[in-house]
XYZ file of C-alpha atoms in Angstrom:
391
model
C -146.352 100.732 5.876
C -143.398 101.954 7.538
C -143.072 104.973 5.197
C -146.358 105.995 6.669
C -145.846 105.601 10.342
C -142.903 107.638 9.783
C -144.509 110.371 8.387
C -147.233 110.064 11.228
C -144.527 110.056 13.628
C -142.665 113.188 12.299
C -146.845 114.651 12.101
C -147.355 113.385 15.588
C -144.203 115.359 16.961
C -144.691 118.297 15.023
C -148.058 119.060 16.436
C -147.210 118.295 20.240
C -144.115 119.864 22.184
C -143.068 116.538 22.740
C -144.356 113.055 23.149
C -143.076 109.799 25.700
C -142.255 106.544 23.805
C -145.487 105.161 25.169
C -147.369 108.306 23.649
C -146.222 107.553 20.548
C -146.233 103.558 20.428
C -150.083 104.041 21.642
C -150.731 106.364 18.540
C -148.461 104.231 16.183
C -150.301 101.043 17.555
C -146.805 99.155 17.389
C -144.119 99.138 20.584
C -142.116 101.512 22.223
C -138.977 99.297 21.372
C -140.396 100.029 17.332
C -140.854 103.893 18.048
C -137.269 103.714 19.231
C -135.904 101.518 16.041
C -138.093 104.660 14.028
C -137.128 107.953 15.780
C -133.233 106.230 14.969
C -134.442 106.079 11.348
C -135.783 109.306 11.237
C -132.491 110.614 12.132
C -130.022 109.032 10.413
C -132.525 110.432 7.372
C -131.827 114.206 8.537
C -135.195 114.818 10.685
C -133.974 116.656 14.171
C -136.272 114.494 16.862
C -134.183 114.702 20.516
C -134.667 112.005 22.977
C -134.552 114.093 26.478
C -134.199 111.147 29.051
C -135.517 110.785 32.369
C -138.849 109.976 34.030
C -140.440 112.951 32.040
C -138.187 112.534 28.955
C -139.634 111.890 25.185
C -139.383 112.919 21.554
C -139.457 115.990 20.189
C -138.290 118.292 16.789
C -135.826 120.653 17.441
C -135.196 123.279 15.583
C -138.393 124.488 14.747
C -138.437 121.551 12.068
C -141.141 121.554 9.776
C -141.831 118.252 7.334
C -144.106 119.509 3.554
C -145.700 116.267 3.691
C -148.559 117.558 4.987
C -150.810 117.400 1.583
C -153.902 115.900 1.591
C -154.623 112.921 -0.736
C -157.849 112.093 -2.078
C -159.392 109.515 0.118
C -157.983 112.078 3.229
C -159.476 115.037 2.089
C -162.775 113.171 0.967
C -162.561 111.884 4.782
C -161.953 115.010 6.148
C -165.569 116.419 5.142
C -166.990 113.625 6.862
C -165.352 113.909 10.198
C -168.609 114.598 11.922
C -170.008 111.144 11.795
C -166.815 109.146 13.188
C -169.184 105.954 12.878
C -170.393 106.140 9.207
C -166.267 106.968 8.720
C -165.649 102.964 10.659
C -168.270 101.748 8.664
C -167.197 102.967 5.483
C -163.502 101.984 6.361
C -162.271 105.566 6.401
C -161.226 105.650 10.111
C -157.425 105.562 9.262
C -158.137 108.033 6.571
C -160.035 110.667 8.559
C -157.442 110.065 11.150
C -154.817 110.317 8.863
C -156.246 113.892 7.534
C -156.759 115.463 11.090
C -153.415 114.821 11.275
C -152.358 116.554 8.717
C -154.043 119.643 8.884
C -153.668 119.820 12.778
C -149.661 119.618 11.977
C -150.331 123.049 9.426
C -152.462 125.301 12.325
C -149.973 127.601 14.196
C -149.105 126.142 17.304
C -151.612 128.125 19.727
C -154.376 126.460 16.853
C -153.558 123.002 17.618
C -156.140 122.359 20.219
C -158.989 123.106 17.531
C -159.846 119.534 17.282
C -159.927 118.285 20.693
C -161.891 121.388 21.291
C -164.289 120.590 18.894
C -164.330 116.903 19.303
C -165.255 117.564 23.054
C -168.208 119.830 22.472
C -170.132 118.449 19.372
C -170.942 114.627 19.087
C -173.504 113.122 16.571
C -175.366 109.985 18.137
C -176.453 108.853 14.563
C -178.759 105.783 15.690
C -182.729 105.885 17.840
C -182.637 105.058 21.236
C -182.743 101.227 22.140
C -181.449 100.287 18.633
C -178.187 98.271 18.847
C -176.226 99.743 14.866
C -175.163 96.744 12.652
C -172.567 97.448 9.881
C -173.750 96.145 6.666
C -171.738 93.246 5.255
C -171.340 94.995 1.901
C -171.383 98.615 3.124
C -167.539 98.672 2.035
C -167.552 97.376 -1.161
C -171.020 99.355 -1.787
C -169.020 102.492 -0.616
C -166.295 101.415 -2.444
C -168.329 101.895 -5.974
C -170.077 105.131 -4.632
C -166.061 106.997 -4.537
C -165.162 105.591 -7.990
C -168.688 105.742 -9.977
C -168.130 102.172 -10.562
C -171.062 99.774 -12.086
C -172.421 97.237 -9.453
C -174.735 94.059 -10.267
C -176.286 93.259 -7.502
C -179.120 90.667 -5.901
C -180.975 91.909 -3.363
C -183.914 90.823 -1.065
C -187.257 92.288 -1.892
C -189.676 90.951 0.597
C -189.121 86.892 0.270
C -187.742 86.690 -3.537
C -183.912 87.759 -4.765
C -183.972 90.246 -7.858
C -180.890 91.714 -9.534
C -179.451 94.742 -10.446
C -177.056 96.386 -12.521
C -177.037 99.899 -10.490
C -174.989 103.317 -10.622
C -174.088 103.839 -6.710
C -174.712 107.427 -6.428
C -174.774 107.915 -3.289
C -174.780 106.877 0.968
C -177.356 107.917 3.204
C -177.388 106.899 7.084
C -180.974 107.686 8.450
C -181.766 106.744 12.277
C -178.960 104.424 12.015
C -180.238 102.477 8.620
C -177.460 103.029 5.487
C -179.330 103.106 2.356
C -177.893 103.438 -1.257
C -179.391 105.871 -3.726
C -178.875 104.217 -6.854
C -179.670 104.770 -10.664
C -181.294 101.890 -12.842
C -182.727 101.413 -16.317
C -182.654 105.700 -16.193
C -184.347 105.644 -12.956
C -183.445 106.605 -9.318
C -183.845 104.365 -6.872
C -183.326 103.812 -3.152
C -182.321 100.081 -1.702
C -181.442 99.181 1.882
C -178.229 98.060 2.244
C -178.477 95.680 4.554
C -181.194 93.898 2.059
C -178.241 93.436 -0.413
C -176.835 89.628 -0.534
C -174.143 89.902 -3.353
C -172.702 92.755 -4.912
C -169.656 92.505 -7.404
C -168.161 94.825 -10.051
C -170.315 95.355 -13.325
C -169.222 92.970 -15.863
C -166.276 91.384 -13.520
C -166.943 87.447 -11.930
C -165.222 88.905 -8.463
C -168.394 89.269 -6.408
C -168.583 89.636 -2.177
C -171.578 88.269 -0.427
C -173.119 89.285 2.677
C -172.067 86.687 4.631
C -168.746 87.068 4.379
C -167.656 84.237 1.972
C -166.131 85.272 -1.797
C -167.296 83.833 -4.524
C -163.856 83.886 -6.665
C -160.450 83.609 -5.873
C -157.906 87.613 -5.257
C -154.691 87.864 -5.455
C -152.911 87.793 -1.854
C -152.058 91.560 -1.839
C -155.921 92.790 -3.024
C -157.523 90.225 -0.641
C -156.183 91.244 2.367
C -156.124 94.843 1.474
C -159.752 94.257 0.601
C -160.680 92.277 3.914
C -158.698 94.686 6.500
C -161.069 97.287 4.934
C -158.170 99.685 5.124
C -157.593 99.368 0.844
C -156.227 102.637 -0.949
C -158.219 104.351 -3.131
C -155.694 104.021 -5.749
C -155.925 99.865 -5.723
C -160.061 100.494 -5.471
C -159.730 101.036 -8.743
C -158.507 98.169 -10.143
C -160.573 95.634 -8.611
C -163.934 97.382 -9.630
C -166.054 97.152 -12.733
C -166.397 99.626 -15.667
C -166.846 103.977 -14.919
C -170.363 105.428 -15.549
C -171.127 109.480 -15.953
C -172.746 110.901 -13.123
C -175.666 113.322 -13.530
C -174.134 116.653 -12.492
C -177.788 117.722 -11.993
C -178.403 115.361 -9.123
C -178.081 116.464 -5.561
C -178.199 113.879 -3.073
C -179.280 115.723 -0.662
C -182.346 117.096 -2.472
C -183.175 113.607 -3.529
C -183.468 111.779 -0.306
C -185.640 114.438 0.807
C -187.864 113.914 -1.510
C -187.857 110.688 -1.770
C -187.946 110.173 2.155
C -191.379 112.372 1.844
C -192.788 110.351 -0.246
C -192.083 106.928 1.358
C -193.666 109.177 4.508
C -196.806 109.289 2.674
C -196.819 106.219 0.701
C -197.519 104.288 3.529
C -200.533 106.156 4.871
C -202.857 104.264 2.885
C -206.192 104.621 5.415
C -207.729 107.495 6.906
C -209.078 108.071 10.932
C -211.320 110.576 12.040
C -211.246 112.069 15.372
C -212.311 114.621 17.609
C -208.899 115.948 19.449
C -209.073 118.608 22.944
C -206.564 121.378 22.945
C -203.880 118.813 24.919
C -205.051 116.225 22.415
C -204.058 118.643 19.426
C -200.749 119.466 20.922
C -200.079 115.621 22.120
C -201.088 113.901 18.515
C -197.750 114.431 16.581
C -195.810 112.893 19.173
C -198.080 109.786 18.887
C -198.421 109.243 15.310
C -196.949 110.323 12.282
C -195.497 113.704 12.813
C -196.145 115.372 9.133
C -199.264 113.607 9.038
C -200.659 114.944 12.074
C -199.914 118.231 11.394
C -200.867 118.038 7.840
C -204.315 117.011 9.200
C -204.366 119.759 12.086
C -203.513 122.266 9.465
C -206.457 121.496 7.317
C -208.390 121.122 10.297
C -208.343 124.441 11.531
C -208.584 126.189 7.623
C -211.408 123.984 7.181
C -213.147 125.871 10.092
C -211.696 125.209 13.393
C -212.245 124.067 17.136
C -216.258 123.590 17.831
C -217.548 125.806 21.055
C -216.012 123.491 23.304
C -212.783 123.738 22.004
C -212.393 120.345 20.366
C -210.887 119.929 16.866
C -211.846 117.341 14.232
C -209.636 116.308 12.481
C -209.203 113.425 9.342
C -205.630 111.824 9.786
C -203.937 109.883 7.486
C -202.477 106.572 8.621
C -200.501 103.016 8.009
C -203.770 100.907 8.258
C -206.299 100.759 11.202
C -203.829 98.609 13.032
C -201.349 100.951 13.630
C -203.868 103.600 14.565
C -204.964 101.656 17.317
C -201.532 101.665 18.980
C -201.031 105.087 18.378
C -203.879 106.449 18.650
C -204.647 104.588 22.544
C -201.657 107.283 23.709
C -203.572 109.588 24.050
C -206.063 108.463 26.038
C -209.343 110.419 26.882
C -207.775 113.603 24.654
C -209.052 111.809 21.378
C -212.417 110.740 20.494
C -211.953 107.877 17.683
C -215.239 109.168 15.128
C -214.381 106.892 12.247
C -214.573 103.940 11.211
C -216.843 102.378 13.068
C -214.510 98.942 13.613
C -211.982 100.842 14.969
C -214.005 103.344 16.953
C -215.739 99.834 18.754
C -211.968 98.572 19.936
C -211.192 102.338 21.186
C -214.848 101.803 22.864
C -213.982 98.128 24.432
C -210.379 99.072 25.299
C -211.901 101.946 27.585
C -214.814 99.860 28.903
C -211.803 97.232 30.196
C -209.393 99.820 31.208
C -212.393 101.297 33.555
C -212.572 97.893 34.943
C -209.310 97.603 36.063
C -210.045 101.071 37.723
C -213.547 100.868 39.446
C -214.251 103.852 42.301
C -212.185 103.595 45.869
C -210.595 100.355 44.756
C -207.373 99.716 45.819
C -204.313 98.050 43.786
C -204.972 94.864 42.304
C -208.605 94.767 42.947
C -209.761 94.879 39.277
C -211.077 92.089 37.078
C -208.795 89.985 34.897
C -209.067 91.585 31.436
C -210.906 89.718 28.950
C -209.592 91.564 25.502
C -207.342 88.592 24.572
C -206.921 89.232 21.005
C -207.498 92.634 21.282
C -203.936 94.049 21.321
C -202.459 96.123 23.375
C -200.916 100.011 22.712
C -197.787 97.778 21.534
C -199.588 95.153 19.779
C -198.574 96.537 16.527
C -196.414 99.071 15.401
C -195.559 100.635 11.626
C -192.646 99.559 9.839
C -190.890 102.793 9.076
C -187.727 100.932 7.534
C -187.646 102.414 4.842
C -187.738 101.698 1.196
């Protein structure tokens, strides 16, 4: 641990003209007294660290000294390719590796290019979760990520509705979609998708060492292994000692392409019913924003090819929806720009909603003068919503 800290100190001083003891202590997460001892150790080892005294003083390298310790390790190189997603790195336990990788790259750059990392970070930022969502890191994500990195089989228990099933999986890849983590894995010769937060236990295949989502541990580890595991900072070389047997990856497997196909299949699979509605020109433009966007665009395209708008400019579309309840909640947002034609039961619900809405706004009435709504049990625009949490 101390050797890694000394290397990091050299790289920090190599990347900047000078740093104070307080700045080094903050970067290295140690005390200023520890910084002073580390500087002394570096000097004794032949690293030319010079201390400038006074209020504007600090530590710097002299004589154009440059360390050769800038080669990236495997985990650092892998983390560097993910460094545009800092939250994902933290959740998978790779934040430290990414930090070390960026520091080594910065140290290897010419002095005039060393502000590139800061400049990029101040100009581009990815915030993956959707609005009004508090993302939660699945408890077993680090263990699953370890298995993904190392091509190790796992035995996992998984919640499917109200039952718990056990599967032996070959974890191929992780996907972060709208703040939710998914695992693409092969089981029994077929590729499937699992929500990571629905795993309850994960263990290396053929190994009794089980990690559980509630934080408990079903086995006894040695102190060194358990401590590394609990901190989430296990080195890649250590992980292979405590995971199950390797599997041979299918070299033809393409994670982005696989995910795109499965995501499209999932979107289509939840749209089990159809609604026929007549849209005004404004309703046509609004439809993709109030319901499933791909389904809305497909419905509009089909209607335009089939005959286009009528003499009044209104377009009749057949829209795939998850259910009549969800369609009611979503399509109310169109207001008078959409006229439900079928099914009849849904049309009657919209007619009832329109009557109750009109009663709230009688001509010439002031605010609060309308009658109480009598539609208890009808459900409003937020009465139901689609379950788009993924497979």
